[in-house]
Amino acid sequence: MIRHIVRRMLQLIPMLLGITVMSFVIIQLSPGDFLAEIRLNPIVSQETVDRMRTNFGLDQPLHVQYLRWLTNIVRGDFGYSFAYQVPVLWLVRSRLFNTLLLNIIALIVAWAIGIPIGIHAATHQYSWSDNLLSLFSYVGISTPTFFSGLLLLFVAFKTGWLPIGGMTSLDYDLFPWYGKAFDVARHLVIPVMVLGVLAVAGLTRQMRANLLEVLRQDYVKTARAKGLAERVVVNKHAVRNAINPLITIFGFELGGLLSGSAILEVVIGWPGLGQLILDAVVRKDLYVVMGSLVIGGVTLVLGNLIADILLAYSDPRIRYD
Amino acid sequence: MTEAVGDQGSGISHGPGEERQAATSSAQPPETGPLTRPQPGRLPGTQPRTPLQLAWRQLRRHRLALLGGVVLVIFYVMALVADFLAPYPLDFSDRERFYHPPAALHLRDATGEWHLRPFVYATRLVDPGLRTFEADRSRGYPVRFFVRGEPYRLLWLVPTRVHLFGVDDPARIFLMGSDGFGRDVFTRIVYGSRISLIVGLLVVAVTIPIGMVYGGIAGYFGGRVDNLMMRVAEVIIAFPSFYLLLTLSAVLPATVGCATRFYLIIVILSSIGWAGFARLIRGYVLALKQFEFVLAAKAMGQGDLRIILRHVLPNTSSLVIIVATLTIPSAILGESALSFLGLGVREPCSSWGNLLSAGANLINLSRSPWLLIPGLFIVATVVAFNFLGDGLRDALDPRMRTG
């Protein structure tokens, strides 16, 4: 088990390097730099611009810039935000926390709902409830998060049941800690619903397909022939095996969720990584874009690693190969 | 996988589990199975069906897939004849009717008399703040079909002035209301379908050849080549796709025209989308190259490239069709998300995504909820593609065939 994990982690190194190279290259493709805007400002003298160029290392050849940036990243220094005048890591850290908070809660909700629904759909194949559920999941995976987010905001606005957008209320700072938690929880309802529907829909479909596949296997027949109750056959024998592939797609699911939540964050004003990156892209805040891109990639890669470890834990065949 | 293109809807439908399935199902590629080969000297009437006929037979039983197909045909026809369907030109704006609610069609006039032909009333803005309009009930304007209007070329060929429907001035027929510039939302949706629907097709047209050749080469040669090529592809897959999309769209020059921007968006979506697709093909080819027909081709002394192109890749066709059908909607979602955020197709061009961004303002939205209608078109299209894709998956996979 340990060996498996170590081997997987070593495999991550070229991947992480690739992520940084890719992020760097994309930014270099971008026309103009942050200084272009400053250069247009008549108050700023040419000397200041030149000094900033040197300070930020923008006058160095590309590979030098990259290596310098990379060594800094490894030390945990993601550079400095031109626009906010604070270290990138400082910006990204709080945003990443908010994004992860949203996504992890959405994932937990999705698994808690999606798996039982998937089991129900598979054990009642082609019943009216199965058909209804699959229709629901088709619509669920097909609805862009910015659209469902807008719809829910619209409902919240009309009914006044839930706060519209943001992560906290205006008077958040005045609340005691439990009030704060409750406030954030209320703000979480809409985004978690949006992302939850997306993830539940996918999970349900996958779980249904897996379980149907497993229920056709010989060992399920054997279990039934032994006279086990159907409940035991399904829950003890079939479901356990049908869940394994879901763990594998956990990483992909996380990627889909991070992407979906990026747009949603913009729509509902959730102060997350997606919002930050859009903001930075628009302002051409180079280091923030690069930093968020790298952090986003690393988060996803780590998500996949966790999925791998969980899979190795739950499926011994993986460990010994 | 192809969630590299869109934000969702894929990855779920063909995750790595699927990849494994694809690899095992290649144990009996449909094209090489003895059952599907037509045999000479059979009794008349017992002609074995071709794989295509079998697939069609199966697809016909999948009612949702057929429904999806029908919806898509309607939408694509709509895009083709947009200028005929739209009552107003794309750049038409009525300076006096901002945020006009969807036109009310009446059959009964103020005097209580019934009419066979639906009609609308001319409206007048009474309160700009509350956006209330008052109908002038003294005179009805019947909805006319095949009316003469703005000249255009039907299907870019036939010059004509005939539009499907319209009403006489000064009345307006805003079927789905008007936006903040007094433009007809229905007209802009119909024109927007040209951009929103074609994005998926073009992205697939670019990613499929690239993905097939790339994945084909990696899978066929295996070993170090495979290792290197797949690491490169995996880096692209390693990012949350939308972060990559956002960043890449910043690379676009801001000052180019609508059309150029549209093509650049396609380049961006494709440059992300090919990777997941290549990986899928590679997994399939890896299994496929073990078969005798590949050995036979090698024994005949054919070149590697020729074997890949002529023998290996054609055998991936059913997988390609399925993945293509499921990649199109994620490209559509990707484009609409970018346009929604103002980073994709911009005004004055219309796409469903940028139309929806008019509804992003809650105050606006609460007063003019019809601004959400373009979103329904996005959802309907994507659902239809997913129906069709799943139906095709069942139809083209011989293991799923029912009799």
XYZ file of C-alpha atoms in Angstrom:
724
model
C 0.000 0.000 0.000
C 2.698 2.470 1.054
C 4.781 1.498 -1.977
C 1.804 2.069 -4.218
C 1.247 5.530 -2.798
C 4.917 6.463 -3.047
C 5.064 5.285 -6.639
C 1.993 7.303 -7.533
C 3.449 10.377 -5.880
C 6.682 10.060 -7.830
C 4.652 9.878 -11.018
C 3.126 13.204 -10.085
C 6.387 15.108 -10.353
C 6.572 15.347 -14.167
C 2.878 16.144 -14.194
C 3.315 19.030 -11.771
C 6.258 20.324 -13.814
C 4.088 20.094 -16.911
C 1.394 22.120 -15.204
C 3.814 24.913 -14.384
C 5.316 24.949 -17.889
C 1.879 25.043 -19.449
C 0.688 27.864 -17.186
C 3.811 29.841 -17.964
C 3.551 29.335 -21.719
C -0.082 30.404 -21.864
C 0.674 33.602 -20.043
C 3.550 34.344 -22.391
C 1.206 33.929 -25.354
C -0.971 36.678 -24.011
C -0.519 39.964 -25.866
C 0.675 42.917 -23.833
C 1.619 42.713 -20.182
C 0.528 44.414 -17.051
C 3.048 47.173 -17.627
C 1.328 48.089 -20.905
C -1.437 49.678 -18.916
C 0.943 51.501 -16.617
C 2.941 52.707 -19.592
C -0.171 54.446 -20.905
C -0.516 56.336 -17.661
C 1.070 59.772 -18.248
C 1.898 60.255 -14.569
C 4.246 57.263 -14.524
C 7.651 58.085 -15.939
C 9.574 55.841 -18.323
C 12.193 55.242 -15.617
C 9.602 53.878 -13.227
C 8.292 51.537 -15.896
C 11.810 50.343 -16.622
C 12.505 49.839 -12.949
C 9.315 47.810 -12.568
C 10.339 45.713 -15.563
C 13.639 44.939 -13.923
C 12.056 44.342 -10.531
C 9.561 41.887 -11.893
C 12.242 40.306 -14.050
C 10.283 40.983 -17.222
C 13.456 41.975 -19.100
C 15.034 38.531 -18.705
C 14.878 35.818 -21.361
C 11.883 33.493 -21.068
C 13.591 30.432 -19.699
C 15.259 32.494 -17.005
C 11.905 34.001 -16.079
C 10.387 30.545 -15.934
C 13.133 29.039 -13.806
C 13.072 31.959 -11.448
C 9.305 31.694 -11.128
C 9.496 27.927 -10.647
C 12.114 28.075 -7.892
C 10.032 30.680 -6.146
C 6.923 28.523 -6.407
C 8.708 25.590 -4.875
C 9.570 27.861 -1.958
C 5.898 28.787 -1.731
C 6.312 32.223 -3.280
C 3.889 32.685 -6.138
C 4.929 36.233 -6.855
C 3.154 39.469 -6.299
C -0.198 40.668 -7.535
C 0.239 43.788 -9.640
C -3.327 44.858 -9.118
C -3.842 44.180 -5.415
C -0.266 44.758 -4.285
C -0.277 41.676 -2.092
C 1.456 38.296 -2.438
C -0.381 35.960 -4.796
C -0.359 33.118 -2.314
C -2.105 35.308 0.189
C -4.878 36.038 -2.327
C -5.144 32.515 -3.616
C -5.178 30.845 -0.220
C -8.410 32.339 1.059
C -10.062 31.948 -2.333
C -8.997 28.333 -2.594
C -10.452 27.670 0.828
C -13.811 29.124 -0.228
C -13.830 27.150 -3.460
C -12.937 23.924 -1.699
C -15.531 24.536 0.993
C -18.192 24.871 -1.663
C -17.021 21.921 -3.733
C -16.456 19.504 -0.876
C -19.855 20.165 0.635
C -21.420 19.780 -2.811
C -19.560 16.490 -3.277
C -20.656 15.129 0.088
C -24.255 16.069 -0.607
C -24.014 14.570 -4.085
C -22.628 11.237 -2.884
C -25.132 11.045 -0.060
C -27.997 11.507 -2.507
C -26.608 10.124 -5.746
C -25.589 6.647 -4.585
C -28.938 5.638 -3.049
C -30.771 7.064 -6.065
C -28.491 5.168 -8.415
C -29.086 1.945 -6.494
C -32.811 2.503 -6.605
C -32.744 3.209 -10.336
C -30.708 0.093 -11.089
C -32.806 -2.232 -8.946
C -35.997 -0.836 -10.425
C -34.787 -0.680 -14.027
C -37.335 0.767 -16.473
C -39.876 1.458 -13.736
C -41.561 4.864 -13.836
C -39.323 6.123 -11.049
C -36.226 4.988 -12.961
C -37.400 6.747 -16.116
C -38.201 9.886 -14.191
C -34.825 9.829 -12.459
C -32.928 9.334 -15.686
C -34.817 12.199 -17.288
C -33.887 14.301 -14.289
C -30.240 13.354 -14.571
C -30.152 14.094 -18.298
C -31.442 17.578 -17.603
C -29.119 17.878 -14.614
C -25.929 17.192 -16.519
C -27.070 19.348 -19.421
C -27.841 22.512 -17.498
C -24.935 24.937 -17.380
C -24.248 26.100 -13.839
C -24.546 29.746 -14.795
C -28.088 29.109 -15.956
C -29.255 27.072 -12.975
C -27.492 29.537 -10.694
C -29.374 32.428 -12.272
C -32.663 30.559 -11.998
C -32.179 29.891 -8.295
C -31.047 33.451 -7.640
C -34.174 34.616 -9.414
C -36.323 32.414 -7.178
C -34.442 33.575 -4.073
C -34.886 37.179 -5.129
C -38.611 36.778 -5.709
C -39.330 34.832 -2.526
C -36.754 36.358 -0.213
C -36.110 32.963 1.375
C -32.404 32.911 0.781
C -29.664 35.501 0.522
C -28.889 36.435 -3.066
C -25.251 35.953 -3.838
C -22.034 36.425 -1.935
C -20.700 34.325 0.870
C -21.572 36.428 3.880
C -24.104 39.056 4.879
C -23.149 42.691 5.354
C -23.293 42.444 9.136
C -21.318 39.187 9.170
C -18.581 40.584 11.373
C -21.040 41.392 14.143
C -22.225 37.797 14.542
C -20.924 35.380 17.176
C -19.156 32.315 15.701
C -22.291 30.172 15.456
C -24.099 33.074 13.798
C -21.245 33.330 11.324
C -21.408 29.636 10.543
C -25.157 29.833 10.071
C -24.790 32.860 7.828
C -22.278 31.121 5.559
C -24.454 28.006 5.555
C -27.419 30.043 4.333
C -25.295 31.503 1.562
C -24.103 28.021 0.681
C -27.572 26.672 -0.056
C -27.906 27.959 -3.615
C -24.426 27.108 -4.906
C -24.499 23.691 -3.255
C -27.866 23.030 -4.860
C -26.565 24.029 -8.278
C -23.381 21.984 -8.065
C -25.139 19.205 -6.199
C -27.693 18.705 -8.967
C -24.871 18.580 -11.485
C -22.917 16.008 -9.507
C -25.932 13.975 -8.411
C -27.049 13.655 -12.000
C -23.704 12.313 -13.120
C -23.275 10.042 -10.119
C -26.746 8.572 -10.445
C -26.213 7.674 -14.073
C -22.825 6.164 -13.406
C -23.967 4.248 -10.342
C -26.982 2.889 -12.180
C -24.880 1.696 -15.117
C -22.245 0.121 -12.862
C -24.748 -1.650 -10.678
C -26.641 -3.009 -13.675
C -23.360 -4.357 -14.997
C -22.480 -5.942 -11.653
C -25.938 -7.443 -11.181
C -25.374 -9.446 -14.364
C -22.227 -11.065 -12.947
C -22.024 -14.700 -11.995
C -21.188 -14.114 -8.353
C -24.451 -12.246 -7.940
C -26.265 -15.239 -9.380
C -24.347 -17.410 -6.927
C -25.316 -15.200 -4.030
C -28.953 -15.374 -5.076
C -28.738 -19.134 -5.572
C -27.426 -19.480 -2.039
C -30.782 -18.089 -1.000
C -29.553 -14.774 0.319
C -32.144 -12.058 0.699
C -32.212 -9.693 -2.261
C -31.353 -6.830 0.066
C -28.155 -8.569 1.138
C -27.274 -9.521 -2.438
C -27.577 -5.940 -3.583
C -26.122 -4.092 -0.631
C -23.392 -6.494 0.430
C -22.272 -8.018 -2.841
C -23.243 -5.829 -5.729
C -23.037 -2.251 -4.454
C -19.618 -2.772 -2.951
C -18.261 -3.641 -6.394
C -20.269 -1.071 -8.282
C -18.834 1.767 -6.215
C -15.203 1.167 -7.193
C -15.409 2.763 -10.638
C -17.095 5.748 -9.023
C -14.021 6.305 -6.898
C -11.980 6.378 -10.086
C -14.150 9.035 -11.620
C -14.010 11.023 -8.396
C -11.041 12.914 -9.800
C -12.858 13.742 -13.006
C -15.880 14.696 -11.047
C -13.781 17.083 -9.022
C -12.471 18.600 -12.249
C -15.988 19.046 -13.561
C -17.090 20.563 -10.278
C -14.157 22.973 -10.080
C -14.925 24.100 -13.624
C -18.635 24.322 -12.985
C -18.119 26.215 -9.772
C -15.750 28.678 -11.448
C -18.575 30.139 -13.524
C -21.066 29.794 -10.727
C -18.791 31.772 -8.406
C -18.875 34.625 -10.866
C -22.651 34.476 -11.211
C -23.455 34.425 -7.513
C -20.469 36.402 -6.314
C -18.875 33.603 -4.306
C -15.359 34.771 -3.483
C -13.590 31.700 -4.839
C -10.725 30.810 -7.101
C -12.847 30.984 -10.264
C -13.863 34.531 -9.556
C -10.294 35.474 -8.752
C -8.955 34.029 -11.970
C -11.576 35.757 -14.109
C -10.820 39.006 -12.370
C -7.091 38.543 -12.853
C -7.537 37.547 -16.496
C -9.466 40.706 -17.194
C -6.876 42.861 -15.412
C -3.949 40.978 -16.908
C -2.649 40.350 -13.427
C -0.035 37.841 -14.635
C 1.186 36.234 -11.463
C -2.295 35.833 -10.070
C -3.459 34.101 -13.240
C -0.423 31.829 -13.299
C -0.715 31.120 -9.601
C -4.423 30.292 -9.742
C -3.917 28.128 -12.792
C -1.148 26.204 -11.076
C -3.113 25.872 -7.845
C -6.203 24.759 -9.740
C -4.187 22.120 -11.588
C -2.443 20.945 -8.443
C -5.770 20.687 -6.600
C -7.140 18.500 -9.346
C -4.018 16.344 -9.467
C -4.127 15.887 -5.707
C -7.826 15.039 -5.973
C -6.898 12.304 -8.422
C -4.180 11.083 -6.086
C -6.644 10.854 -3.232
C -9.023 8.973 -5.515
C -6.223 6.561 -6.410
C -5.365 5.936 -2.798
C -9.003 5.402 -1.883
C -9.369 3.016 -4.781
C -6.284 1.060 -3.761
C -7.750 0.896 -0.284
C -11.125 -0.353 -1.426
C -9.989 -2.599 -4.283
C -7.047 -4.869 -3.391
C -6.525 -5.845 -7.053
C -5.076 -2.401 -7.723
C -2.490 -2.594 -4.957
C -0.780 -5.732 -6.097
C -0.452 -5.052 -9.757
C -11.839 13.236 -20.764
C -13.785 15.644 -22.898
C -14.750 17.717 -19.922
C -11.618 19.378 -21.086
C -13.925 21.282 -23.381
C -16.985 22.101 -21.401
C -17.646 22.499 -17.780
C -19.773 19.443 -17.314
C -21.796 16.784 -18.971
C -18.798 14.798 -19.970
C -16.327 12.930 -17.868
C -19.471 11.718 -16.270
C -20.639 10.062 -19.417
C -17.302 8.672 -20.476
C -14.960 8.492 -17.541
C -11.991 6.165 -17.334
C -14.350 3.362 -16.391
C -15.701 3.712 -19.868
C -12.237 3.574 -21.257
C -11.735 0.225 -19.654
C -15.030 -0.933 -21.026
C -14.058 0.210 -24.476
C -10.858 -1.753 -24.203
C -12.608 -4.962 -23.229
C -15.313 -4.604 -25.820
C -12.648 -4.450 -28.462
C -12.234 -8.143 -27.836
C -14.819 -8.393 -30.578
C -14.653 -5.376 -32.861
C -17.897 -5.389 -34.816
C -16.245 -5.016 -38.190
C -14.100 -8.111 -37.902
C -16.598 -10.451 -36.317
C -17.585 -13.366 -38.535
C -21.280 -12.793 -37.898
C -21.434 -9.448 -39.571
C -19.706 -10.456 -42.753
C -22.160 -10.959 -45.635
C -22.008 -14.513 -46.832
C -22.628 -15.403 -50.461
C -25.084 -18.090 -51.498
C -27.741 -17.401 -48.883
C -31.456 -17.832 -49.303
C -33.256 -14.689 -50.505
C -34.937 -12.814 -47.695
C -32.430 -13.955 -45.146
C -29.827 -11.417 -46.140
C -27.748 -10.667 -43.073
C -28.018 -7.084 -42.000
C -25.065 -4.780 -42.299
C -23.717 -3.340 -39.055
C -25.226 -0.018 -40.013
C -28.696 -1.516 -40.411
C -28.351 -3.276 -37.072
C -27.351 -0.048 -35.420
C -30.241 1.848 -36.962
C -32.667 -0.866 -35.875
C -31.418 -0.514 -32.324
C -31.436 3.258 -32.412
C -35.045 3.319 -33.548
C -36.028 1.545 -30.345
C -34.380 4.228 -28.224
C -37.231 6.701 -28.132
C -35.340 9.409 -26.263
C -32.506 9.251 -28.777
C -34.960 9.720 -31.605
C -36.563 12.604 -29.774
C -33.131 14.165 -29.316
C -32.394 13.677 -33.002
C -35.650 15.327 -34.033
C -35.069 18.307 -31.741
C -31.576 18.745 -33.154
C -32.798 18.586 -36.741
C -35.327 21.302 -35.932
C -32.682 23.470 -34.268
C -30.163 23.103 -37.073
C -32.811 23.880 -39.686
C -33.655 26.926 -37.595
C -30.024 28.009 -37.776
C -29.947 27.498 -41.551
C -33.041 29.545 -42.297
C -32.582 32.035 -39.452
C -33.203 35.064 -41.647
C -36.473 33.573 -42.852
C -37.737 32.708 -39.363
C -36.718 35.935 -37.675
C -39.319 38.680 -38.015
C -36.698 41.421 -37.600
C -33.129 41.932 -38.788
C -30.329 41.091 -36.362
C -29.416 44.726 -35.753
C -33.007 45.949 -35.480
C -33.775 47.882 -32.336
C -36.914 49.690 -31.290
C -35.776 52.687 -29.290
C -39.150 53.020 -27.623
C -39.694 49.497 -26.438
C -36.924 48.446 -24.049
C -37.568 45.339 -22.005
C -40.892 44.834 -23.703
C -42.630 41.723 -22.349
C -43.367 38.856 -24.762
C -46.106 39.789 -27.206
C -49.604 38.858 -26.106
C -51.467 37.134 -28.920
C -55.192 37.786 -28.842
C -58.117 36.140 -30.561
C -60.862 38.292 -29.067
C -60.901 42.060 -29.536
C -62.080 44.866 -27.260
C -65.620 44.703 -28.586
C -65.838 41.037 -27.662
C -65.695 39.813 -31.215
C -63.712 36.646 -31.997
C -61.140 36.473 -34.778
C -59.752 33.439 -36.526
C -56.345 35.020 -37.002
C -54.392 35.939 -33.855
C -53.550 39.600 -33.534
C -51.478 41.887 -31.335
C -52.027 45.405 -30.092
C -49.625 48.262 -30.576
C -48.096 49.191 -27.225
C -46.841 52.385 -25.674
C -44.360 52.783 -22.825
C -46.155 54.308 -19.849
C -43.638 53.925 -17.051
C -39.971 53.553 -17.986
C -39.005 52.781 -14.375
C -41.388 49.893 -13.900
C -41.181 49.044 -17.600
C -44.920 48.892 -17.998
C -46.486 49.079 -21.416
C -50.045 49.942 -22.299
C -51.821 48.313 -25.206
C -53.884 50.429 -27.573
C -56.993 48.297 -27.807
C -58.714 50.345 -30.476
C -57.022 48.511 -33.287
C -55.630 44.979 -33.598
C -52.757 44.074 -35.885
C -53.199 40.556 -37.238
C -50.191 38.252 -37.400
C -49.421 37.772 -41.089
C -47.500 34.893 -42.554
C -44.983 35.088 -45.415
C -44.776 38.849 -45.118
C -42.349 40.996 -47.058
C -39.620 42.548 -44.986
C -35.904 43.061 -44.906
C -34.201 41.557 -47.995
C -31.788 38.652 -47.427
C -30.487 35.570 -49.181
C -32.192 32.367 -48.188
C -29.504 29.737 -47.486
C -27.010 32.331 -48.721
C -28.305 31.715 -52.259
C -31.824 32.854 -53.059
C -32.417 36.583 -52.728
C -35.838 37.197 -51.196
C -37.773 39.460 -48.871
C -40.235 36.947 -47.507
C -40.216 36.265 -43.757
C -42.232 33.601 -42.025
C -44.367 35.981 -40.003
C -44.690 39.567 -38.916
C -47.113 42.347 -38.029
C -47.642 45.767 -39.553
C -46.024 48.829 -38.011
C -46.330 50.378 -35.489
C -47.179 47.150 -33.675
C -44.324 44.815 -32.822
C -44.323 41.085 -32.455
C -41.761 40.347 -29.769
C -42.476 36.645 -29.308
C -39.992 36.351 -26.442
C -39.903 39.960 -25.392
C -37.254 42.549 -26.103
C -33.946 43.312 -24.417
C -32.455 46.477 -22.977
C -31.856 47.913 -26.441
C -35.372 47.171 -27.675
C -34.133 44.252 -29.745
C -36.343 41.249 -30.359
C -35.086 38.373 -28.187
C -36.604 35.742 -30.471
C -34.793 37.170 -33.497
C -31.525 37.201 -31.631
C -32.019 33.655 -30.377
C -32.689 32.457 -33.910
C -29.587 34.204 -35.242
C -27.622 33.175 -32.167
C -28.319 29.538 -32.945
C -26.006 29.894 -35.916
C -23.082 30.557 -33.636
C -24.051 28.428 -30.669
C -24.896 25.338 -32.689
C -22.049 25.485 -35.154
C -19.424 25.781 -32.404
C -19.894 22.164 -31.409
C -19.604 20.871 -34.953
C -16.490 22.863 -35.752
C -14.768 21.929 -32.518
C -15.456 18.281 -33.173
C -14.267 18.637 -36.757
C -10.950 19.906 -35.429
C -10.464 17.705 -32.392
C -11.390 14.396 -33.959
C -8.675 14.214 -36.617
C -6.071 15.498 -34.168
C -7.192 13.211 -31.381
C -7.397 10.197 -33.665
C -3.970 10.604 -35.198
C -2.332 11.525 -31.905
C -4.002 8.760 -29.936
C -3.525 6.343 -32.816
C 0.210 6.953 -32.995
C 0.655 6.776 -29.238
C -1.373 3.606 -28.896
C 0.102 1.901 -31.933
C 3.755 2.466 -31.138
C 3.368 2.125 -27.390
C 6.434 2.188 -25.151
C 8.416 5.372 -24.849
C 6.586 7.238 -27.613
C 3.289 6.470 -25.948
C 4.618 7.459 -22.563
C 5.880 10.815 -23.751
C 2.841 11.659 -25.868
C 0.395 10.774 -23.163
C 2.226 12.785 -20.493
C 1.804 15.841 -22.725
C -1.893 15.168 -23.211
C -2.357 14.527 -19.518
C -0.995 17.913 -18.583
C -3.870 19.481 -20.479
C -6.336 17.172 -18.800
C -4.781 17.979 -15.428
C -6.240 21.478 -15.317
C -9.833 22.214 -14.401
C -10.881 22.882 -17.975
C -12.687 26.097 -17.340
C -9.664 27.697 -15.667
C -7.721 26.902 -18.809
C -10.496 28.237 -21.012
C -10.631 31.485 -19.073
C -6.899 31.987 -19.251
C -6.680 31.138 -22.924
C -9.482 33.498 -23.789
C -7.396 36.268 -22.284
C -4.824 35.506 -24.957
C -7.318 36.548 -27.614
C -6.770 39.997 -29.037
C -9.574 42.219 -27.800
C -10.049 44.304 -30.892
C -10.809 41.719 -33.557
C -14.219 41.430 -35.159
C -16.981 39.043 -34.274
C -16.178 36.418 -36.868
C -12.453 36.279 -36.089
C -13.221 35.988 -32.420
C -15.621 33.178 -33.103
C -12.931 31.197 -34.917
C -10.418 31.904 -32.182
C -12.870 30.555 -29.609
C -13.071 27.397 -31.661
C -9.288 27.150 -31.694
C -9.258 27.498 -27.905
C -11.982 24.954 -27.294
C -10.269 22.522 -29.643
C -6.835 23.022 -28.164
C -8.234 21.852 -24.853
C -10.592 19.218 -26.174
C -8.274 17.057 -28.261
C -6.371 15.691 -25.274
C -9.125 13.724 -23.593
C -10.191 12.399 -26.925
C -6.671 11.315 -27.870
C -6.401 9.430 -24.601
C -9.602 7.560 -25.280
C -8.499 6.571 -28.788
C -5.102 5.539 -27.491
C -6.647 3.118 -25.010
C -8.740 1.573 -27.745
C -5.880 1.323 -30.221
C -3.686 -0.276 -27.588
C -6.110 -3.181 -27.469
C -6.817 -3.142 -31.196
C -3.234 -3.535 -32.297
C -3.075 -7.033 -30.830
C -5.399 -8.333 -33.515
C -4.419 -10.522 -36.431
C -5.431 -8.034 -39.057
C -2.773 -5.665 -37.784
C -0.187 -8.461 -37.799
C -1.300 -9.404 -41.303
C -0.891 -5.857 -42.511
C 2.562 -5.759 -40.956
C 3.467 -9.054 -42.557
C 2.441 -7.607 -45.916
C 5.090 -5.005 -45.346
C 2.836 -1.998 -45.032
C 4.211 1.127 -43.428
C 3.253 2.009 -39.884
C 1.441 5.190 -40.814
C -0.574 3.352 -43.448
C -1.516 0.645 -40.980
C -2.628 3.233 -38.451
C -4.654 5.222 -40.935
C -6.100 2.419 -43.036
C -6.518 -0.452 -40.625
C -6.444 0.624 -37.017
C -8.258 3.951 -36.932
C -11.271 2.901 -39.047
C -11.965 0.299 -36.400
C -12.422 3.006 -33.802
C -15.287 4.522 -35.785
C -18.117 3.592 -33.445
C -16.240 4.947 -30.441
C -15.508 8.119 -32.394
C -19.141 8.638 -33.335
C -20.242 8.277 -29.728
C -17.567 10.526 -28.309
C -18.181 13.118 -31.012
C -21.863 13.231 -30.151
C -20.994 13.784 -26.517
C -18.203 16.287 -27.206
C -20.428 18.621 -29.198
C -22.573 19.596 -26.206
C -19.584 20.262 -23.993
C -18.154 22.553 -26.662
C -21.511 24.320 -26.842
C -21.490 24.714 -23.076
C -17.919 25.994 -23.155
C -18.713 28.628 -25.747
C -21.857 29.770 -23.985
C -20.057 30.001 -20.652
C -17.301 32.144 -22.163
C -19.775 34.331 -24.024
C -21.852 34.631 -20.884
C -18.832 36.025 -19.067
C -18.141 38.393 -21.944
C -14.963 36.586 -22.989
C -16.418 34.733 -25.944
C -18.583 35.971 -28.779
C -19.376 39.609 -28.197
C -21.939 42.158 -29.214
C -23.177 42.940 -31.813
C -22.990 39.249 -32.690
C -25.424 37.143 -30.785
C -24.906 33.729 -29.264
C -27.087 32.064 -26.680
C -24.436 32.614 -24.048
C -24.071 36.323 -24.532
C -27.840 36.758 -24.820
C -28.182 35.148 -21.426
C -25.707 37.581 -19.919
C -28.411 40.247 -20.238
C -30.167 38.329 -17.482
C -27.118 38.288 -15.227
C -28.308 41.433 -13.520
C -30.815 40.374 -10.870
C -32.809 43.577 -10.867
C -33.162 43.375 -14.627
C -33.999 39.733 -14.423
C -36.675 40.085 -11.810
C -38.503 42.595 -13.975
C -37.872 40.882 -17.281
C -37.676 37.143 -16.634
C -37.933 36.379 -20.359
C -34.246 37.243 -20.588
C -33.635 33.703 -19.317
C -35.184 32.107 -22.415
C -31.871 31.736 -24.309
C -30.714 29.483 -21.466
C -33.593 27.125 -22.159
C -32.337 26.751 -25.710
C -28.877 25.841 -24.443
C -30.311 23.241 -22.080
C -32.612 21.789 -24.744
C -29.764 21.424 -27.228
C -27.422 19.813 -24.754
C -30.090 17.432 -23.480
C -30.898 16.461 -27.071
C -27.253 15.717 -27.823
C -26.931 13.660 -24.669
C -30.048 11.658 -25.563
C -28.694 11.026 -29.020
C -25.210 10.182 -27.777
C -26.510 7.624 -25.297
C -28.773 6.117 -27.917
C -25.866 5.827 -30.322
C -23.745 4.239 -27.639
C -26.340 1.538 -27.172
C -26.900 1.192 -30.896
C -23.261 0.881 -31.881
C -22.197 -1.384 -29.061
C -22.980 -4.948 -30.144
C -23.154 -6.114 -26.552
C -26.105 -3.850 -25.880
C -28.188 -5.029 -28.812
C -31.509 -6.515 -27.911
C -32.439 -9.061 -30.558
